[in-house]
Every structure is written in structure tokens, then in C-alpha cells.
Amino acid sequence: MRKLIVGTRGSKLALAQTELLCQALSNIMPEIELETKIIKTRGDRFLELSLSNQPDKGLFTREIEAQLLDGAIDMAVHSLKDLPVACIPGTMIGAYLERAKTEDVLIGKQTLEELPEGAVIGTSSKRRAFQLSEKYPHFIIKEIRGNVETRIAKMEAGEYDAILMARAGMERLGLTGKIKQIIPVSLIVPAPGQAAIAIHIRNNDSELQMLLEKIDHKTTRYEVEFERELLQSLGGGCAMPLGCVCRHTGEKNEVEVYYASEDASRSVYRKVKFDDSEREAAMKKLVMELKTVEAR
């Protein structure tokens, strides 16, 4: 096997996720030679961009995708929720690592129930902001940018009373001690693909495809492909106010979905159960029900 170059963003979280891939590959092929290449994306360079109003679906991936296509790297490690739902031509997802816990978490000194009226909550996600505002309309939602450590520092400096983050990222960085509250999915439905790590490769690299097949986590693949198919059916990207989490056990599935209009004036929540054989019908029914939010 040739030496493999792995492309990644340079944040601590991105590097921690890349290390998870390298460990998985080393476990099945101890002699494998891997090199990490850090690539800055537009989202890393322009921190003033508002993520909640950003139409660019490749904000954190485009520069990495370009190097993958050019052959400068052999594969790329992505947080799946940052990756556009349709792979660019000539590429594919070669593997998904086993998914971590999908919930969002609250970072701060008080739980949601303890925070006072007018408390300032930081998030860059419409999905989180809309769902939180529906249940806690007395909070002030304020956008926040930066990597995990930067956001925590802003909160600890007093700019925010609390911030919402993904549980998986906090755990991968060893920051579970900062978590004040794990948010139930019934309160804030996670983003499609949240907590999943995707390995992006060229689709003509059959040697690498065969290698990655050995570390591909099939349950994770089933779950995230359902979630992202729903996202694609609604025409969305990672900024869409859509929450969707699929739990796949054996041949049984449970899906929770939240979807809102862009102005947050209308929203819908659904929880459905179906067998694998009913997947297509369940998807069609969900899409029809969710599109009523747009039609009103």
C-alpha cells in the first residue's frame, strides 16, 4: 500500500477526528504509512461570516475537495454535517467511522431551567436557535463564531451566559467537564449527520475503497444516509433549520425530525418508526409532511 496523505482542517477538533481515522486504519494495517496535510478553508479564513445566513454549502470543505480532486491528498476527513449532501463529481464517501453521541449540550454555569429571563445563549445554528426559542422564548439568542475553544473562551469572558455545542465535539476534545447539561433530542433535534465522521475519497481509487470498506460502520452509514437524503429532498444545506436523527437497530428504525420555515414562523416536529422494508415509503411521507411548512 502506498503512503496515504490525509487532508483535514487545522482545528483541534478536526485533528482529533483525523487521529481517530489514523488509529482505525493502523488497527487493521499496522504497517500503513499516513501523512496529515492541514488545509485552510474559506470558513476558517473569514470568521466574520454569519453561518446561519450562509448559502455556501462548501464553506468548510471546498478547498479540501479541490486538493482531493487534484491528487494532492488521497482522502479527506470531514465532520459529516459540514459536507454538502451531494458529493462533487468524481468523489464519494469511502467510509463512516462509528458515530458518537448525537445530542447537543449546554456549556455554562446553569442549566436551561436555571438560567434567568434575558439570558444570552450563543449558537451559530438556526436549527438550534429556532428550537430553543420555541421552548424558551425568554432567552436572547446571539450568534457566535470560532472553534470550540474560542467559543468557550467567549462564554467564560462574559459575552454569553451559555452556549450550545455538539456533544460529540466536546467529547472528542476531552472537554466533557465543561458540559453543564445534555440536551434531550426531544428538545433540540440534532443536525442531519451530526456526530458522524466521513472519509471522502476519489471514486476511481479502488485500492483505497477496499481498505476503507474494512472500517466503514454500517449502522452509522444507514442512519446518516437516511438523514441526508431527507435534507437533500428538502433542497437544503448545513444551514437549513432542519433537525433529523435516525436510530437504526437491527431492521427497526426510529426517526425524530424538526423542520422550520426560514423566518421561524412555522415549524413541525415528527417522530416516526418503520422497518427497513418501509424505508422508501417512510421517507416519502416525511418529505410530504415537512413540505407543508413551506406551503403554508
mmCIF file of N, CA and C in Angstrom, residues 79-161:
data_model
loop_
_atom_site.group_PDB
_atom_site.id
_atom_site.type_symbol
_atom_site.label_atom_id
_atom_site.label_comp_id
_atom_site.label_asym_id
_atom_site.label_seq_id
_atom_site.Cartn_x
_atom_site.Cartn_y
_atom_site.Cartn_z
ATOM 1 N N SER A 79 -16.245 16.483 9.345
ATOM 2 C CA SER A 79 -17.471 16.364 10.124
ATOM 3 C C SER A 79 -18.592 16.296 9.096
ATOM 4 N N LEU A 80 -19.357 15.214 9.107
ATOM 5 C CA LEU A 80 -20.313 14.996 8.026
ATOM 6 C C LEU A 80 -21.294 16.144 7.883
ATOM 7 N N LYS A 81 -21.694 16.760 8.975
ATOM 8 C CA LYS A 81 -22.695 17.825 8.860
ATOM 9 C C LYS A 81 -22.161 19.055 8.121
ATOM 10 N N ASP A 82 -20.836 19.161 7.952
ATOM 11 C CA ASP A 82 -20.260 20.265 7.173
ATOM 12 C C ASP A 82 -20.208 19.959 5.680
ATOM 13 N N LEU A 83 -20.382 18.696 5.317
ATOM 14 C CA LEU A 83 -20.184 18.260 3.932
ATOM 15 C C LEU A 83 -21.475 18.430 3.134
ATOM 16 N N PRO A 84 -21.416 19.072 1.944
ATOM 17 C CA PRO A 84 -22.617 19.176 1.103
ATOM 18 C C PRO A 84 -23.240 17.804 0.870
ATOM 19 N N VAL A 85 -24.579 17.766 0.740
ATOM 20 C CA VAL A 85 -25.257 16.465 0.654
ATOM 21 C C VAL A 85 -24.886 15.700 -0.608
ATOM 22 N N ALA A 86 -24.573 16.400 -1.685
ATOM 23 C CA ALA A 86 -24.156 15.727 -2.918
ATOM 24 C C ALA A 86 -22.640 15.841 -3.051
ATOM 25 N N CYS A 87 -21.963 14.706 -3.121
ATOM 26 C CA CYS A 87 -20.512 14.728 -3.324
ATOM 27 C C CYS A 87 -20.190 15.344 -4.680
ATOM 28 N N ILE A 88 -19.101 16.090 -4.751
ATOM 29 C CA ILE A 88 -18.705 16.658 -6.033
ATOM 30 C C ILE A 88 -18.372 15.519 -6.998
ATOM 31 N N PRO A 89 -18.614 15.711 -8.304
ATOM 32 C CA PRO A 89 -18.349 14.649 -9.284
ATOM 33 C C PRO A 89 -16.928 14.108 -9.170
ATOM 34 N N GLY A 90 -16.823 12.793 -9.247
ATOM 35 C CA GLY A 90 -15.523 12.147 -9.149
ATOM 36 C C GLY A 90 -15.140 11.735 -7.748
ATOM 37 N N THR A 91 -16.029 11.986 -6.777
ATOM 38 C CA THR A 91 -15.713 11.642 -5.387
ATOM 39 C C THR A 91 -16.857 10.873 -4.742
ATOM 40 N N MET A 92 -16.560 10.293 -3.580
ATOM 41 C CA MET A 92 -17.550 9.512 -2.846
ATOM 42 C C MET A 92 -17.150 9.459 -1.370
ATOM 43 N N ILE A 93 -18.083 9.044 -0.526
ATOM 44 C CA ILE A 93 -17.756 8.783 0.876
ATOM 45 C C ILE A 93 -17.268 7.346 0.972
ATOM 46 N N GLY A 94 -15.988 7.180 1.270
ATOM 47 C CA GLY A 94 -15.401 5.847 1.321
ATOM 48 C C GLY A 94 -15.718 5.098 2.594
ATOM 49 N N ALA A 95 -15.947 5.844 3.686
ATOM 50 C CA ALA A 95 -16.260 5.201 4.964
ATOM 51 C C ALA A 95 -16.825 6.230 5.930
ATOM 52 N N TYR A 96 -17.610 5.718 6.858
ATOM 53 C CA TYR A 96 -18.043 6.488 8.024
ATOM 54 C C TYR A 96 -17.479 5.792 9.258
ATOM 55 N N LEU A 97 -16.825 6.553 10.125
ATOM 56 C CA LEU A 97 -16.413 5.981 11.401
ATOM 57 C C LEU A 97 -17.645 5.844 12.294
ATOM 58 N N GLU A 98 -17.540 4.985 13.305
ATOM 59 C CA GLU A 98 -18.690 4.795 14.191
ATOM 60 C C GLU A 98 -19.094 6.123 14.818
ATOM 61 N N ARG A 99 -20.360 6.391 14.742
ATOM 62 C CA ARG A 99 -20.891 7.672 15.192
ATOM 63 C C ARG A 99 -20.797 7.813 16.715
ATOM 64 N N ALA A 100 -20.547 9.036 17.164
ATOM 65 C CA ALA A 100 -20.557 9.338 18.596
ATOM 66 C C ALA A 100 -21.982 9.710 19.015
ATOM 67 N N LYS A 101 -22.147 10.164 20.248
ATOM 68 C CA LYS A 101 -23.461 10.592 20.734
ATOM 69 C C LYS A 101 -23.920 11.812 19.939
ATOM 70 N N THR A 102 -25.192 11.831 19.576
ATOM 71 C CA THR A 102 -25.673 12.850 18.634
ATOM 72 C C THR A 102 -26.202 14.123 19.290
ATOM 73 N N GLU A 103 -26.442 14.122 20.591
ATOM 74 C CA GLU A 103 -27.133 15.255 21.200
ATOM 75 C C GLU A 103 -26.308 16.550 21.179
ATOM 76 N N ASP A 104 -27.012 17.650 21.356
ATOM 77 C CA ASP A 104 -26.373 18.925 21.653
ATOM 78 C C ASP A 104 -26.205 19.032 23.165
ATOM 79 N N VAL A 105 -25.308 19.924 23.575
ATOM 80 C CA VAL A 105 -25.088 20.136 25.010
ATOM 81 C C VAL A 105 -25.040 21.627 25.308
ATOM 82 N N LEU A 106 -25.292 21.957 26.570
ATOM 83 C CA LEU A 106 -25.214 23.336 27.042
ATOM 84 C C LEU A 106 -23.933 23.503 27.846
ATOM 85 N N ILE A 107 -23.173 24.540 27.496
ATOM 86 C CA ILE A 107 -21.945 24.877 28.213
ATOM 87 C C ILE A 107 -22.213 26.155 28.996
ATOM 88 N N GLY A 108 -21.987 26.125 30.285
ATOM 89 C CA GLY A 108 -22.233 27.299 31.118
ATOM 90 C C GLY A 108 -22.295 26.906 32.578
ATOM 91 N N LYS A 109 -22.731 27.837 33.410
ATOM 92 C CA LYS A 109 -22.785 27.579 34.851
ATOM 93 C C LYS A 109 -24.160 27.129 35.324
ATOM 94 N N GLN A 110 -25.182 27.306 34.456
ATOM 95 C CA GLN A 110 -26.546 26.953 34.838
ATOM 96 C C GLN A 110 -27.207 26.140 33.734
ATOM 97 N N THR A 111 -28.182 25.319 34.117
ATOM 98 C CA THR A 111 -28.962 24.576 33.130
ATOM 99 C C THR A 111 -29.980 25.511 32.481
ATOM 100 N N LEU A 112 -30.637 25.035 31.444
ATOM 101 C CA LEU A 112 -31.667 25.840 30.782
ATOM 102 C C LEU A 112 -32.762 26.240 31.768
ATOM 103 N N GLU A 113 -33.110 25.332 32.672
ATOM 104 C CA GLU A 113 -34.169 25.619 33.641
ATOM 105 C C GLU A 113 -33.725 26.662 34.667
ATOM 106 N N GLU A 114 -32.426 26.734 34.919
ATOM 107 C CA GLU A 114 -31.904 27.652 35.940
ATOM 108 C C GLU A 114 -31.574 29.034 35.394
ATOM 109 N N LEU A 115 -31.346 29.145 34.097
ATOM 110 C CA LEU A 115 -30.957 30.435 33.515
ATOM 111 C C LEU A 115 -32.093 31.446 33.639
ATOM 112 N N PRO A 116 -31.776 32.699 33.948
ATOM 113 C CA PRO A 116 -32.826 33.708 34.149
ATOM 114 C C PRO A 116 -33.387 34.246 32.839
ATOM 115 N N GLU A 117 -34.481 34.934 32.932
ATOM 116 C CA GLU A 117 -35.054 35.618 31.773
ATOM 117 C C GLU A 117 -34.032 36.614 31.221
ATOM 118 N N GLY A 118 -33.897 36.638 29.886
ATOM 119 C CA GLY A 118 -32.937 37.532 29.258
ATOM 120 C C GLY A 118 -31.536 36.970 29.162
ATOM 121 N N ALA A 119 -31.345 35.730 29.589
ATOM 122 C CA ALA A 119 -30.023 35.102 29.470
ATOM 123 C C ALA A 119 -29.614 35.034 28.004
ATOM 124 N N VAL A 120 -28.331 35.288 27.732
ATOM 125 C CA VAL A 120 -27.815 35.309 26.359
ATOM 126 C C VAL A 120 -27.206 33.944 26.037
ATOM 127 N N ILE A 121 -27.770 33.295 25.017
ATOM 128 C CA ILE A 121 -27.326 31.962 24.613
ATOM 129 C C ILE A 121 -26.646 32.063 23.249
ATOM 130 N N GLY A 122 -25.447 31.521 23.131
ATOM 131 C CA GLY A 122 -24.690 31.593 21.885
ATOM 132 C C GLY A 122 -24.838 30.351 21.028
ATOM 133 N N THR A 123 -25.124 30.561 19.751
ATOM 134 C CA THR A 123 -25.141 29.481 18.765
ATOM 135 C C THR A 123 -25.027 30.094 17.375
ATOM 136 N N SER A 124 -24.449 29.358 16.443
ATOM 137 C CA SER A 124 -24.370 29.823 15.051
ATOM 138 C C SER A 124 -25.380 29.093 14.179
ATOM 139 N N SER A 125 -26.265 28.313 14.797
ATOM 140 C CA SER A 125 -27.173 27.431 14.068
ATOM 141 C C SER A 125 -28.622 27.894 14.170
ATOM 142 N N LYS A 126 -29.270 28.090 13.018
ATOM 143 C CA LYS A 126 -30.707 28.387 13.017
ATOM 144 C C LYS A 126 -31.488 27.243 13.653
ATOM 145 N N ARG A 127 -31.078 26.036 13.336
ATOM 146 C CA ARG A 127 -31.769 24.860 13.870
ATOM 147 C C ARG A 127 -31.818 24.902 15.394
ATOM 148 N N ARG A 128 -30.685 25.158 16.023
ATOM 149 C CA ARG A 128 -30.649 25.237 17.483
ATOM 150 C C ARG A 128 -31.417 26.456 17.983
ATOM 151 N N ALA A 129 -31.196 27.595 17.339
ATOM 152 C CA ALA A 129 -31.816 28.843 17.786
ATOM 153 C C ALA A 129 -33.337 28.765 17.730
ATOM 154 N N PHE A 130 -33.871 28.254 16.622
ATOM 155 C CA PHE A 130 -35.326 28.189 16.461
ATOM 156 C C PHE A 130 -35.950 27.247 17.492
ATOM 157 N N GLN A 131 -35.350 26.068 17.666
ATOM 158 C CA GLN A 131 -35.925 25.102 18.606
ATOM 159 C C GLN A 131 -35.850 25.614 20.042
ATOM 160 N N LEU A 132 -34.726 26.227 20.392
ATOM 161 C CA LEU A 132 -34.586 26.753 21.750
ATOM 162 C C LEU A 132 -35.582 27.880 22.005
ATOM 163 N N SER A 133 -35.769 28.751 21.013
ATOM 164 C CA SER A 133 -36.680 29.892 21.169
ATOM 165 C C SER A 133 -38.126 29.449 21.342
ATOM 166 N N GLU A 134 -38.487 28.337 20.706
ATOM 167 C CA GLU A 134 -39.856 27.833 20.847
ATOM 168 C C GLU A 134 -40.135 27.376 22.274
ATOM 169 N N LYS A 135 -39.138 26.771 22.913
ATOM 170 C CA LYS A 135 -39.330 26.247 24.267
ATOM 171 C C LYS A 135 -38.975 27.268 25.344
ATOM 172 N N TYR A 136 -38.030 28.160 25.027
ATOM 173 C CA TYR A 136 -37.566 29.154 25.999
ATOM 174 C C TYR A 136 -37.564 30.541 25.350
ATOM 175 N N PRO A 137 -38.743 31.097 25.107
ATOM 176 C CA PRO A 137 -38.816 32.389 24.395
ATOM 177 C C PRO A 137 -38.234 33.560 25.180
ATOM 178 N N HIS A 138 -37.969 33.363 26.467
ATOM 179 C CA HIS A 138 -37.448 34.459 27.292
ATOM 180 C C HIS A 138 -35.926 34.588 27.217
ATOM 181 N N PHE A 139 -35.260 33.699 26.458
ATOM 182 C CA PHE A 139 -33.815 33.820 26.264
ATOM 183 C C PHE A 139 -33.509 34.730 25.078
ATOM 184 N N ILE A 140 -32.314 35.300 25.084
ATOM 185 C CA ILE A 140 -31.810 36.068 23.942
ATOM 186 C C ILE A 140 -30.802 35.181 23.205
ATOM 187 N N ILE A 141 -31.070 34.921 21.928
ATOM 188 C CA ILE A 141 -30.171 34.085 21.136
ATOM 189 C C ILE A 141 -29.212 34.994 20.369
ATOM 190 N N LYS A 142 -27.923 34.769 20.531
ATOM 191 C CA LYS A 142 -26.903 35.611 19.905
ATOM 192 C C LYS A 142 -25.924 34.730 19.132
ATOM 193 N N GLU A 143 -25.614 35.134 17.903
ATOM 194 C CA GLU A 143 -24.709 34.326 17.082
ATOM 195 C C GLU A 143 -23.305 34.311 17.686
ATOM 196 N N ILE A 144 -22.621 33.186 17.488
ATOM 197 C CA ILE A 144 -21.245 33.038 17.955
ATOM 198 C C ILE A 144 -20.440 32.328 16.874
ATOM 199 N N ARG A 145 -19.206 32.751 16.671
ATOM 200 C CA ARG A 145 -18.303 32.124 15.697
ATOM 201 C C ARG A 145 -17.027 31.686 16.388
ATOM 202 N N GLY A 146 -16.254 30.876 15.657
ATOM 203 C CA GLY A 146 -14.973 30.409 16.173
ATOM 204 C C GLY A 146 -14.988 28.919 16.441
ATOM 205 N N ASN A 147 -13.794 28.360 16.701
ATOM 206 C CA ASN A 147 -13.720 26.941 17.016
ATOM 207 C C ASN A 147 -14.224 26.693 18.435
ATOM 208 N N VAL A 148 -14.216 25.447 18.853
ATOM 209 C CA VAL A 148 -14.785 25.081 20.153
ATOM 210 C C VAL A 148 -14.139 25.873 21.284
ATOM 211 N N GLU A 149 -12.813 25.912 21.292
ATOM 212 C CA GLU A 149 -12.108 26.588 22.382
ATOM 213 C C GLU A 149 -12.400 28.089 22.397
ATOM 214 N N THR A 150 -12.472 28.696 21.214
ATOM 215 C CA THR A 150 -12.761 30.130 21.115
ATOM 216 C C THR A 150 -14.150 30.442 21.648
ATOM 217 N N ARG A 151 -15.108 29.606 21.313
ATOM 218 C CA ARG A 151 -16.481 29.836 21.780
ATOM 219 C C ARG A 151 -16.578 29.713 23.303
ATOM 220 N N ILE A 152 -15.911 28.718 23.840
ATOM 221 C CA ILE A 152 -15.928 28.556 25.294
ATOM 222 C C ILE A 152 -15.276 29.765 25.968
ATOM 223 N N ALA A 153 -14.177 30.250 25.396
ATOM 224 C CA ALA A 153 -13.483 31.419 25.960
ATOM 225 C C ALA A 153 -14.381 32.655 25.938
ATOM 226 N N LYS A 154 -15.138 32.841 24.859
ATOM 227 C CA LYS A 154 -16.065 33.981 24.773
ATOM 228 C C LYS A 154 -17.140 33.887 25.848
ATOM 229 N N MET A 155 -17.636 32.683 26.069
ATOM 230 C CA MET A 155 -18.652 32.485 27.096
ATOM 231 C C MET A 155 -18.073 32.752 28.484
ATOM 232 N N GLU A 156 -16.880 32.240 28.735
ATOM 233 C CA GLU A 156 -16.261 32.420 30.051
ATOM 234 C C GLU A 156 -15.847 33.867 30.296
ATOM 235 N N ALA A 157 -15.663 34.637 29.201
ATOM 236 C CA ALA A 157 -15.329 36.064 29.333
ATOM 237 C C ALA A 157 -16.570 36.917 29.591
ATOM 238 N N GLY A 158 -17.738 36.304 29.566
ATOM 239 C CA GLY A 158 -18.961 37.030 29.891
ATOM 240 C C GLY A 158 -19.776 37.516 28.713
ATOM 241 N N GLU A 159 -19.358 37.177 27.481
ATOM 242 C CA GLU A 159 -20.134 37.607 26.315
ATOM 243 C C GLU A 159 -21.457 36.845 26.205
ATOM 244 N N TYR A 160 -21.498 35.670 26.781
ATOM 245 C CA TYR A 160 -22.693 34.819 26.743
ATOM 246 C C TYR A 160 -22.881 34.194 28.126
ATOM 247 N N ASP A 161 -24.130 33.911 28.460
ATOM 248 C CA ASP A 161 -24.401 33.197 29.708
ATOM 249 C C ASP A 161 -24.217 31.695 29.529
#
